[in-house]
XYZ file of C-alpha atoms in Angstrom:
772
model
C -162.150 64.895 18.793
C -160.621 68.227 17.906
C -159.007 67.345 14.598
C -162.285 66.962 12.596
C -163.355 70.354 13.901
C -160.130 71.831 12.526
C -160.800 70.238 9.171
C -164.195 71.921 9.050
C -162.545 75.278 9.729
C -159.615 74.788 7.340
C -161.083 76.944 4.605
C -161.421 79.926 6.965
C -157.636 80.228 7.437
C -158.098 81.303 11.041
C -156.704 80.411 14.443
C -158.868 78.180 16.619
C -158.629 78.137 20.417
C -158.292 74.548 21.601
C -157.744 74.970 25.337
C -157.252 77.557 28.049
C -155.694 76.645 31.392
C -155.810 79.152 34.269
C -152.308 77.989 35.238
C -149.475 76.213 33.491
C -147.915 78.947 31.384
C -144.220 78.291 30.789
C -142.691 81.711 30.265
C -139.900 81.687 27.677
C -140.221 77.960 27.054
C -140.662 76.404 23.618
C -143.230 73.866 22.474
C -141.825 71.094 20.244
C -143.450 68.468 18.026
C -142.207 64.887 18.447
C -142.954 62.818 15.298
C -142.779 59.408 16.950
C -145.638 60.294 19.307
C -147.487 62.744 16.996
C -147.693 65.022 20.030
C -146.398 68.404 21.121
C -144.235 68.679 24.243
C -143.611 71.556 26.632
C -141.036 71.829 29.435
C -139.612 74.823 31.248
C -140.047 77.303 34.058
C -143.476 77.021 35.640
C -144.988 80.487 35.696
C -148.213 79.370 37.271
C -148.323 80.831 40.756
C -148.006 84.554 41.590
C -147.532 83.489 45.234
C -144.515 81.318 44.490
C -142.841 80.437 47.790
C -139.226 81.345 47.285
C -138.201 79.925 50.635
C -138.731 76.342 49.444
C -136.279 74.795 46.995
C -138.829 71.992 46.438
C -142.404 72.942 45.695
C -145.681 71.332 44.659
C -146.823 72.203 41.150
C -150.250 71.676 39.575
C -148.765 69.595 36.771
C -145.600 67.682 36.049
C -142.529 69.376 34.545
C -143.104 67.779 31.127
C -146.559 68.007 29.567
C -147.782 66.946 26.138
C -150.657 67.797 23.804
C -152.106 65.436 21.200
C -154.178 67.234 18.524
C -156.997 64.683 18.872
C -157.374 65.469 22.582
C -158.094 69.087 23.604
C -155.943 69.265 26.726
C -152.419 69.213 28.050
C -151.507 66.044 29.946
C -148.756 65.155 32.383
C -145.952 63.064 30.933
C -145.159 61.405 34.253
C -142.774 58.457 34.277
C -144.637 55.152 34.519
C -145.723 54.078 38.005
C -144.265 57.199 39.577
C -146.028 59.725 41.828
C -146.158 63.393 40.999
C -143.078 64.531 42.984
C -142.142 67.978 44.231
C -140.390 70.201 41.698
C -136.876 71.647 42.182
C -137.272 75.403 41.635
C -134.310 77.669 40.814
C -133.736 80.520 43.248
C -135.858 83.446 42.178
C -136.974 86.882 43.301
C -140.741 87.340 43.327
C -141.152 84.400 40.996
C -138.819 85.828 38.379
C -135.866 83.810 37.111
C -133.301 85.002 34.625
C -131.956 81.834 33.118
C -128.547 82.681 34.533
C -129.117 79.944 37.101
C -127.208 76.695 36.557
C -129.542 73.829 35.633
C -128.702 70.749 37.723
C -130.018 67.241 37.201
C -131.405 66.340 40.642
C -131.420 62.708 41.763
C -134.086 61.159 44.006
C -133.543 61.265 47.756
C -135.510 60.025 50.723
C -137.361 63.331 51.018
C -137.584 63.859 47.238
C -139.012 60.730 45.613
C -139.350 60.225 41.928
C -136.895 60.083 39.061
C -133.852 62.157 38.081
C -135.060 65.508 36.764
C -133.442 68.880 36.068
C -134.155 72.210 37.705
C -136.873 74.082 35.874
C -135.471 76.983 33.894
C -136.380 79.209 30.992
C -135.501 77.755 27.608
C -136.626 80.057 24.780
C -135.895 78.134 21.551
C -132.824 76.337 22.833
C -134.492 72.943 22.406
C -134.609 70.554 19.425
C -135.909 67.087 18.643
C -132.893 64.828 18.042
C -134.016 61.751 16.052
C -130.765 59.848 16.609
C -131.053 60.181 20.376
C -134.866 59.899 20.215
C -134.840 62.767 22.681
C -135.694 66.389 23.125
C -132.330 68.056 23.752
C -132.242 71.260 25.802
C -129.366 73.676 26.299
C -130.359 75.745 29.320
C -128.559 77.053 32.376
C -125.281 75.844 30.875
C -126.424 72.209 30.850
C -127.070 69.961 27.847
C -130.009 67.740 28.791
C -131.806 65.007 26.872
C -135.377 63.932 27.599
C -136.007 60.484 26.113
C -139.679 60.690 25.218
C -140.404 56.957 24.957
C -138.726 56.130 28.286
C -139.815 59.383 29.957
C -136.353 59.778 31.445
C -133.919 62.701 31.724
C -130.193 62.417 31.101
C -127.422 64.974 31.503
C -125.299 64.515 28.392
C -122.386 66.130 30.278
C -120.433 67.070 27.126
C -116.662 67.439 27.269
C -117.004 71.153 26.467
C -119.931 73.543 26.247
C -120.841 76.967 24.885
C -121.212 79.883 27.262
C -124.576 79.558 29.054
C -126.477 81.814 26.642
C -130.204 82.323 26.974
C -132.612 83.479 24.298
C -130.856 81.666 21.446
C -132.002 78.980 19.008
C -131.108 75.280 18.838
C -131.863 73.137 15.782
C -131.006 69.627 14.586
C -128.787 69.365 11.493
C -129.608 66.059 9.715
C -126.813 66.491 7.169
C -124.085 66.280 9.816
C -126.059 64.614 12.635
C -125.361 67.486 14.947
C -127.061 70.310 16.817
C -126.514 73.936 15.828
C -126.775 76.735 18.413
C -126.890 80.401 17.452
C -127.983 83.622 19.141
C -128.773 84.417 22.727
C -127.022 86.593 25.249
C -126.469 87.327 28.949
C -122.884 86.087 28.919
C -119.468 87.833 29.087
C -117.216 86.781 26.222
C -114.207 88.250 24.436
C -115.426 89.916 21.232
C -113.334 89.982 18.019
C -112.281 93.567 18.828
C -110.917 92.460 22.213
C -113.677 94.089 24.249
C -116.087 92.164 26.425
C -119.442 91.349 24.811
C -122.673 89.667 25.863
C -122.942 87.155 23.028
C -121.100 84.267 21.408
C -120.828 82.869 17.888
C -122.159 79.675 16.333
C -121.655 76.329 18.126
C -122.231 72.735 17.025
C -122.792 69.642 19.165
C -121.456 66.412 17.682
C -123.492 63.507 19.011
C -120.811 60.876 18.447
C -118.153 62.986 20.179
C -120.447 64.315 22.938
C -118.745 67.661 22.603
C -119.704 71.236 21.752
C -117.355 73.112 19.442
C -117.330 76.742 18.312
C -117.590 77.000 14.532
C -115.392 79.874 13.310
C -117.012 81.861 10.512
C -116.055 85.066 8.756
C -119.715 85.985 8.205
C -122.300 85.821 10.972
C -125.698 87.454 11.480
C -125.745 90.274 14.006
C -126.241 89.177 17.639
C -129.891 88.648 18.538
C -132.277 87.008 20.981
C -135.753 85.513 20.973
C -135.964 84.194 17.430
C -135.888 80.664 16.055
C -133.969 78.981 13.241
C -136.088 76.609 11.149
C -134.798 73.652 9.129
C -135.639 73.757 5.404
C -135.424 70.012 4.659
C -135.715 70.495 0.896
C -132.684 72.741 0.565
C -130.879 71.584 3.667
C -130.583 75.086 5.018
C -131.528 76.857 8.230
C -133.718 79.940 7.879
C -133.490 82.778 10.413
C -135.583 85.946 10.523
C -135.462 88.941 12.855
C -134.935 88.913 16.589
C -134.147 91.288 19.420
C -130.847 93.158 19.036
C -131.206 94.889 22.457
C -131.308 98.342 20.837
C -133.937 97.492 18.207
C -135.843 94.696 16.503
C -134.405 93.138 13.361
C -136.058 92.406 10.002
C -133.277 90.576 8.182
C -133.406 87.094 6.648
C -130.418 84.733 6.837
C -129.778 81.283 5.355
C -127.298 78.786 6.801
C -126.173 76.109 4.344
C -125.714 72.787 6.187
C -123.395 71.382 3.525
C -120.871 74.214 3.528
C -121.749 75.433 7.064
C -121.809 79.058 5.920
C -124.230 81.943 6.320
C -125.732 83.977 3.476
C -127.998 86.980 3.845
C -131.120 87.026 1.697
C -132.084 90.187 -0.130
C -135.772 89.588 0.564
C -137.730 92.193 2.508
C -141.247 91.999 3.778
C -142.229 91.328 7.397
C -142.070 94.113 9.912
C -139.119 93.946 12.311
C -139.905 91.813 15.339
C -138.809 89.459 18.079
C -140.690 86.819 20.024
C -142.404 85.474 16.900
C -142.897 81.818 16.095
C -141.048 80.138 13.209
C -141.979 76.795 11.611
C -141.225 74.997 8.351
C -143.822 73.426 6.042
C -142.306 70.643 3.873
C -145.382 70.606 1.587
C -144.771 74.120 0.270
C -141.127 74.512 1.197
C -142.054 77.677 3.083
C -140.660 78.945 6.380
C -143.579 80.535 8.234
C -143.352 83.206 10.927
C -146.063 84.991 12.851
C -146.849 87.270 15.750
C -144.159 88.615 18.040
C -143.617 92.230 19.007
C -141.613 95.401 18.421
C -143.179 98.578 19.775
C -146.466 96.678 19.874
C -147.838 93.143 19.728
C -148.039 91.876 16.148
C -150.690 89.599 14.663
C -149.551 89.136 11.055
C -148.284 85.879 9.527
C -145.760 85.460 6.704
C -144.131 82.767 4.591
C -140.634 82.875 3.140
C -140.479 81.230 -0.290
C -136.824 80.321 -0.965
C -137.519 79.523 -4.621
C -138.461 83.129 -5.371
C -136.483 84.576 -2.410
C -139.417 86.652 -1.229
C -141.842 86.921 1.652
C -145.575 86.308 1.223
C -148.211 87.463 3.670
C -150.622 84.754 4.817
C -154.209 85.224 5.984
C -155.139 84.969 9.637
C -154.622 87.025 12.798
C -152.049 85.446 15.123
C -153.123 85.436 18.799
C -151.166 87.731 21.086
C -149.641 87.027 24.475
C -146.760 88.036 26.684
C -144.842 85.070 25.348
C -145.843 82.750 22.518
C -144.316 79.631 21.023
C -145.408 77.273 18.252
C -144.385 74.181 16.309
C -145.671 72.283 13.289
C -147.213 68.856 12.715
C -146.415 68.107 9.039
C -148.764 65.093 8.901
C -151.796 67.172 9.794
C -150.317 70.427 8.446
C -151.160 71.895 11.810
C -149.456 74.774 13.670
C -149.972 74.525 17.430
C -149.380 77.801 19.294
C -149.206 78.376 23.058
C -149.363 81.797 24.732
C -148.806 83.134 28.250
C -151.272 85.790 29.401
C -152.512 87.393 32.599
C -155.422 86.271 34.695
C -158.642 88.277 34.209
C -158.738 91.511 36.228
C -155.023 91.327 37.005
C -153.974 94.960 37.411
C -150.499 94.394 38.877
C -147.716 96.502 37.395
C -144.679 94.972 39.061
C -143.433 91.394 39.374
C -146.178 90.485 36.944
C -146.462 86.773 36.204
C -148.499 85.454 33.295
C -149.999 82.158 34.459
C -152.775 81.602 31.872
C -151.819 79.103 29.165
C -153.943 79.315 26.026
C -153.510 76.890 23.137
C -154.459 77.643 19.516
C -154.267 75.789 16.219
C -154.003 76.880 12.588
C -154.621 74.454 9.720
C -152.330 75.229 6.795
C -154.553 74.115 3.921
C -153.861 75.828 0.584
C -153.344 79.344 2.003
C -153.627 82.241 -0.422
C -150.534 84.400 0.148
C -150.104 88.050 -0.795
C -146.655 89.499 -1.647
C -146.239 92.703 0.388
C -143.141 94.710 1.270
C -142.910 96.506 4.592
C -140.189 98.393 6.382
C -138.360 97.464 9.597
C -139.294 99.217 12.804
C -137.386 99.661 16.066
C -138.093 97.483 19.066
C -138.431 100.481 21.343
C -140.374 103.670 20.719
C -138.342 106.782 19.919
C -137.698 108.981 22.932
C -140.091 111.755 23.694
C -138.992 115.192 22.455
C -136.713 116.914 24.925
C -138.277 119.965 26.488
C -136.026 122.996 25.954
C -136.402 126.478 27.308
C -134.548 129.275 25.538
C -134.534 131.500 28.609
C -133.252 129.348 31.465
C -133.659 130.803 34.916
C -132.412 129.332 38.161
C -132.425 132.678 39.904
C -135.753 132.035 41.613
C -134.154 129.468 43.882
C -131.232 131.816 44.489
C -133.430 134.800 45.316
C -135.741 132.813 47.597
C -133.673 130.537 49.832
C -135.181 127.589 51.707
C -137.853 127.132 49.047
C -138.138 124.264 46.574
C -138.443 125.615 43.032
C -139.451 123.275 40.179
C -137.262 123.547 37.087
C -138.607 123.015 33.558
C -138.249 119.766 31.637
C -139.563 116.247 32.022
C -137.190 113.285 31.984
C -137.380 109.522 32.412
C -137.871 108.251 35.943
C -135.166 105.826 37.073
C -136.548 103.440 39.673
C -134.631 103.494 42.935
C -132.359 105.912 41.145
C -129.580 107.959 42.566
C -127.579 110.584 40.655
C -124.229 112.300 40.559
C -123.261 115.819 39.481
C -120.963 116.423 36.520
C -119.061 119.503 37.723
C -117.134 119.762 34.426
C -120.297 120.231 32.347
C -122.817 121.442 34.947
C -125.140 118.454 34.537
C -127.005 115.912 36.607
C -126.058 112.382 35.514
C -128.940 110.000 36.177
C -128.658 106.228 35.640
C -130.475 103.120 36.774
C -133.948 101.687 36.565
C -135.183 98.199 35.857
C -137.460 95.984 37.968
C -140.873 97.595 37.507
C -139.571 100.708 35.768
C -137.564 101.918 32.798
C -135.038 99.261 31.736
C -132.749 101.048 29.257
C -129.077 101.225 30.289
C -128.421 104.717 28.904
C -127.523 107.681 31.143
C -129.771 110.739 31.272
C -128.201 114.185 31.594
C -129.951 117.293 32.860
C -128.173 120.488 31.866
C -128.724 123.061 34.598
C -127.758 126.067 32.459
C -130.308 125.325 29.719
C -132.716 123.566 32.098
C -133.231 120.680 29.674
C -132.788 116.930 29.556
C -130.226 116.099 26.908
C -130.614 113.088 24.604
C -128.155 110.239 25.096
C -125.264 110.155 22.590
C -125.879 106.411 22.061
C -129.051 104.280 21.984
C -130.103 102.425 25.087
C -129.903 98.646 25.298
C -132.928 96.867 26.720
C -133.340 93.350 28.103
C -135.463 91.089 25.954
C -139.154 90.995 26.828
C -138.877 87.844 28.936
C -137.381 89.976 31.701
C -140.318 92.365 31.828
C -140.037 94.003 35.249
C -137.361 91.450 36.079
C -134.201 91.385 38.133
C -130.892 89.501 38.218
C -129.903 90.096 34.611
C -126.790 88.095 33.764
C -123.573 88.854 31.904
C -123.289 92.086 29.918
C -125.182 93.586 26.980
C -124.330 92.855 23.351
C -122.126 95.975 23.260
C -120.366 94.966 26.481
C -122.115 97.521 28.705
C -123.610 96.902 32.147
C -127.244 95.913 32.389
C -129.569 98.375 34.044
C -130.091 97.966 37.767
C -131.437 100.147 40.531
C -129.012 103.066 40.660
C -128.824 103.565 44.416
C -125.345 105.038 45.090
C -123.289 102.831 42.770
C -121.764 105.629 40.681
C -120.047 108.996 41.094
C -118.464 111.615 38.828
C -114.673 111.686 38.574
C -113.401 115.246 37.943
C -109.960 114.001 36.837
C -111.187 111.887 33.920
C -114.432 113.853 33.408
C -116.273 110.530 33.417
C -118.786 108.754 35.556
C -117.380 105.793 37.522
C -119.750 102.923 38.305
C -119.357 99.682 40.261
C -121.712 96.845 39.486
C -121.464 93.093 39.932
C -121.813 90.913 36.835
C -123.994 87.885 37.490
C -122.779 84.617 35.980
C -124.026 81.038 35.865
C -122.326 78.712 38.338
C -119.536 76.864 36.573
C -119.149 79.606 33.961
C -115.848 81.431 34.399
C -115.322 83.676 31.341
C -111.737 84.540 30.545
C -112.166 88.349 30.569
C -113.413 88.271 34.172
C -111.277 85.583 35.782
C -109.255 88.039 37.866
C -112.339 89.902 39.094
C -113.332 89.217 42.730
C -116.115 86.637 42.915
C -118.814 85.932 45.429
C -120.169 82.399 45.467
C -121.205 82.152 49.113
C -124.685 80.872 49.886
C -127.110 82.869 52.025
C -127.293 81.810 55.697
C -130.624 80.030 55.188
C -129.833 78.461 51.799
C -130.968 74.840 51.519
C -129.258 74.196 48.176
C -125.974 75.557 46.797
C -126.307 78.765 44.750
C -126.672 78.243 41.003
C -125.266 81.640 40.036
C -122.618 83.985 41.394
C -121.263 87.500 40.842
C -117.975 89.130 39.921
C -117.369 92.742 40.911
C -116.507 95.162 38.121
C -115.679 98.848 37.631
C -117.073 100.750 34.650
C -116.757 104.250 33.245
C -119.216 106.239 31.128
C -118.159 109.145 28.906
C -120.807 111.921 28.822
C -119.496 113.183 25.470
C -119.577 109.900 23.541
C -121.994 107.809 25.604
C -119.398 105.013 25.622
C -119.264 102.448 28.423
C -115.858 100.948 29.254
C -115.078 98.043 31.539
C -112.095 99.373 33.493
C -111.309 96.359 35.638
C -112.171 94.634 38.896
C -113.841 96.191 41.909
C -113.488 95.121 45.546
C -116.103 92.578 46.600
C -119.026 94.320 48.266
C -118.183 97.834 47.039
C -121.489 99.484 46.128
C -121.644 103.027 47.537
C -119.572 105.758 45.842
C -119.001 109.470 46.315
C -117.121 112.259 44.529
C -114.282 113.899 46.491
C -111.470 116.326 45.661
C -109.215 113.253 45.660
C -111.362 111.460 43.084
C -114.010 108.796 43.488
C -114.168 106.922 46.795
C -116.417 104.115 47.925
C -117.522 102.054 50.908
C -118.271 98.339 51.006
C -121.808 98.715 52.289
C -122.451 95.342 50.609
C -126.185 95.406 51.294
C -126.936 92.148 49.350
C -125.027 90.235 52.029
C -127.881 91.092 54.390
C -130.435 89.133 52.350
C -131.754 85.635 52.857
C -131.791 83.037 50.090
C -135.156 84.278 48.814
C -133.911 87.871 48.478
C -135.480 89.432 51.564
C -133.738 91.394 54.309
C -132.363 89.496 57.298
C -133.103 90.915 60.767
C -130.285 92.625 62.633
C -128.785 90.976 65.674
C -126.080 92.467 67.904
C -124.515 89.016 68.217
C -123.606 89.040 64.541
C -119.838 89.344 64.058
C -118.619 92.866 63.239
C -118.260 93.730 59.562
C -115.215 95.502 58.198
C -116.744 98.251 56.059
C -113.693 99.301 54.084
C -113.110 102.602 52.279
C -111.475 102.595 48.839
C -110.071 105.218 46.492
C -110.133 104.703 42.722
C -106.954 105.426 40.764
C -108.087 106.051 37.150
C -104.510 105.921 35.828
C -103.930 102.378 37.040
C -107.630 101.506 36.889
C -107.396 100.121 40.394
C -109.040 100.573 43.779
C -106.768 101.205 46.759
C -107.908 100.478 50.267
C -107.548 103.359 52.733
C -106.444 102.096 56.126
C -106.321 98.645 57.634
C -109.209 96.386 58.698
C -110.712 97.896 61.799
C -113.413 97.524 64.350
C -115.557 99.255 65.075
C -116.803 100.299 61.665
C -120.392 101.271 60.799
C -122.635 98.228 61.506
C -125.877 97.036 59.903
C -125.562 99.046 56.699
C -128.143 98.571 53.961
C -129.169 99.916 50.565
C -130.462 103.179 52.108
C -127.051 104.142 53.496
C -126.066 107.731 52.624
C -122.453 108.786 51.906
C -121.100 112.315 51.318
C -117.724 114.047 51.264
C -117.169 116.722 53.918
C -114.657 118.942 52.113
C -114.304 121.243 55.120
C -112.756 118.492 57.253
C -111.556 116.191 54.464
C -113.645 113.304 55.707
C -116.459 111.045 54.580
C -119.758 111.239 56.405
C -121.919 108.123 56.431
C -125.477 107.980 57.722
C -127.674 104.926 58.225
C -125.694 102.623 60.517
C -126.561 100.930 63.782
C -129.459 98.785 65.023
C -132.031 101.434 63.980
C -129.923 102.690 61.057
C -129.956 106.227 62.404
C -126.279 106.526 63.370
C -123.825 108.943 61.699
C -120.197 107.951 61.247
C -117.123 109.773 59.933
C -114.077 108.405 58.116
C -111.087 110.705 58.532
C -108.954 110.630 55.375
C -105.832 111.696 57.268
C -105.940 108.965 59.924
C -107.976 106.539 57.762
C -110.130 105.594 60.741
C -113.878 105.309 61.343
C -115.555 106.842 64.390
C -119.136 106.928 65.560
C -120.177 110.589 65.938
C -122.817 109.565 68.502
C -125.274 112.221 67.448
C -128.021 112.846 70.020
C -131.673 112.137 69.278
C -133.705 112.936 67.337
C -132.018 111.622 64.232
C -133.497 110.378 60.945
C -133.366 106.797 59.795
C -131.437 105.892 56.655
C -132.716 107.657 53.541
C -129.879 107.214 50.960
C -130.030 110.588 49.166
C -127.719 113.197 50.688
C -125.491 116.107 49.716
C -122.866 118.151 51.534
C -122.993 121.955 51.115
C -119.519 123.395 51.831
C -120.663 127.036 52.006
C -123.143 126.176 54.735
C -121.070 123.328 56.208
C -124.166 121.172 56.361
C -125.279 117.749 55.188
C -128.789 117.571 53.744
C -130.594 114.217 53.790
C -133.779 113.704 51.789
C -136.165 110.841 52.519
C -139.850 111.401 53.168
C -138.761 114.797 54.509
C -135.621 116.974 54.546
C -133.119 116.772 57.392
C -129.998 118.849 58.050
C -126.864 117.768 59.901
C -124.369 120.387 61.091
C -120.984 118.652 61.669
C -119.716 121.494 63.866
C -122.723 121.046 66.155
C -122.998 117.255 65.704
C -126.754 117.647 65.564
C -129.607 116.658 63.272
C -132.501 119.059 62.767
C -135.519 119.051 60.470
C -135.869 122.295 58.485
C -139.409 123.568 58.245
C -139.411 123.820 54.440
C -142.622 123.391 52.500
C -142.906 120.099 50.617
C -142.661 120.069 46.852
C -146.187 120.462 45.425
C -147.881 117.497 43.734
C -145.310 114.941 44.848
C -145.330 112.076 47.272
C -142.385 110.240 48.832
C -141.032 107.367 46.736
C -137.709 105.574 46.396
C -137.282 107.238 42.999
C -135.370 110.246 44.264
C -131.890 111.594 43.681
C -130.189 114.508 45.460
C -127.061 116.297 44.169
C -125.304 119.628 44.739
C -124.314 122.158 42.067
C -121.290 124.034 43.549
C -121.201 126.698 40.841
C -124.767 127.860 41.510
C -124.786 126.791 45.166
C -128.086 124.963 44.794
C -129.290 121.510 45.747
C -131.015 119.637 42.913
C -133.589 116.938 43.570
C -134.879 114.538 40.909
C -138.241 112.943 41.681
C -140.539 110.666 39.750
C -143.152 107.903 39.924
C -142.313 104.305 39.010
C -143.569 104.819 35.477
C -143.706 108.382 34.275
C -141.764 111.621 34.049
C -138.976 112.745 36.331
C -138.871 116.362 37.456
C -135.990 118.454 38.789
C -136.390 120.779 41.762
C -133.880 123.334 43.035
C -133.242 124.520 46.587
C -130.815 127.154 47.865
C -130.432 126.159 51.461
C -129.446 128.700 54.120
C -129.009 127.109 57.527
C -128.822 130.339 59.496
C -132.180 131.567 58.224
C -133.943 128.195 58.292
C -136.755 127.469 60.710
C -136.845 124.016 62.260
C -139.545 121.656 63.357
C -139.697 121.304 67.135
C -139.176 117.744 68.399
C -139.700 116.190 64.983
C -140.514 112.492 64.611
C -137.866 110.196 63.220
C -138.028 110.290 59.445
C -139.253 107.213 57.635
C -137.441 105.767 54.655
């Protein structure tokens, strides 16, 4: 039995490892103590298999959805319904085993091919779960559903309330015994109307009345700042909820708040002490009246443990080093005075840097027996490290590239690589604007600017917002940020500079949970269609939106809707234009590219012009066939100012076709360029003085519209670089130079300049077709 061993170690005030399972970690899922069973319960997204088969909506799992841990037995056990087999698990649609929580949680009923009992889709939970003694159930609010798991009967029930909060994730749910209700606060990844009228990625405080089976917003004049990944704890002595810290998307918090359950009002404590953090555990000890926190992270993993004493309104540091892990959760057994903590960590020798899953589940215990606290005051710290100093050069010089044409010249300054990043050129300020990232790379949603005159990366006017740690290297972020800005995504060609407004225009879909239709976005075009091979209806959908970013203030503004499928933009003398490449429509249900078939029906790839005065997109021309077929995320688009037309490269069965859209006739035509021609490479720029289109993939290609011919210039490669998708090509018309931003997935981005002269260029004879 484990418990006597803990008693023997009680005086050491240390954490004891009770179990370690090579699989079974439940990323972003909370452990909860159930008094009537004297056991701890865990349910949520199974993060156990790096080779998760996305193609199967039902999958075998090594253990049942719900598992429990009794302190007298050193292992997690399945909580299977009586006399039932271990059935297949319904898995939400994911990409490389990563789910966002934006997926709608559905209670699935048994079928002939899915035996068992009713059970909900697995999803991430964070601390949005509470033991409800009246219902004798663990109640979860996840994926927009309010679910109750009756522990004694081992049965799930969808409470199906008359109304619900927005489907926030990363918040905290707690039972209020004074009013027999649940209280929900915190979380994000939604799109709500903020008090100032702007869109925002958070909501206020909500209560669930058991007798009414209804969620209601609770209007309050005073609320803590929006936050994620922190837990409210119930102080039963004073009938208050205690809240500390959390992730504010720009930084970690170190504030302490008290919510009085009698008056239902918030009050901020003046106590200081623990370092700012998120992802820490929070429990309440009725013996001392303390609220105890520990671990978590800010710029680093934290191992300290603290107790908030409401009688003296101060924080006390407790002995013991809290175990670390990618995600940790804990709850408290007041009978044994035992904190049980569960972490998610990597497998030994796991060196992966992208799509990393953390399957190892390690369980620890801490016996709270007469701890000797120490009052210490510390200062808050940010959740993200400060940016590296910007490299500045007092004597900028771009003349090397001008004096030596057809030669790549590296420019000074190191910036932040943006994964799969594109760029646009700010002709009003002479700067490269560089946005994007996420999924295995930098995840801040700020915009980097490279000033060509001073040859320096300029700091962003506003701090970046980052997704909470659960989405490490993740994709499919939902809603908007706390400030109402777009979440970071691979930049590709989704933005362009608008000379009229002197702002960057960006189109980006906002992902929303199925069934969630926020008022600010109701008129935005939606896409709910399932992929061709989908076996279950989609549990999330997207609405297409247009944004602007002001280089002077760093302010993001949601301008209005965008046409469905619009995702490739370009700057023209008429303003920003775009094409509905709509590359996600060419994915299967698991997120992988579908093969091309000539029997597929033709796609109408429309061209739009953005009117900044009316904040609207106007279609140019009528639906037409043919238009460029089989477009994908590597499609390149430039504006040919000589002929007032758009040039698009990357169409056709082999994605090596070049098409033109004439702005006078508003018609597409295939230019039928002869071989050899490069395959799609995304990054391109049109040089009006040379009347040439340059395309940069693994190598440089040049297309001369007057000759309707592709050729490969024999220009030496940039030293110490290798081809990656992290490349961005723009043209500076004032200096007549092409600027190329390159960088590894994690590391510094460099800028290289090229003054291209077609007449003096040498070309490779019979070059091979360029790879992506």
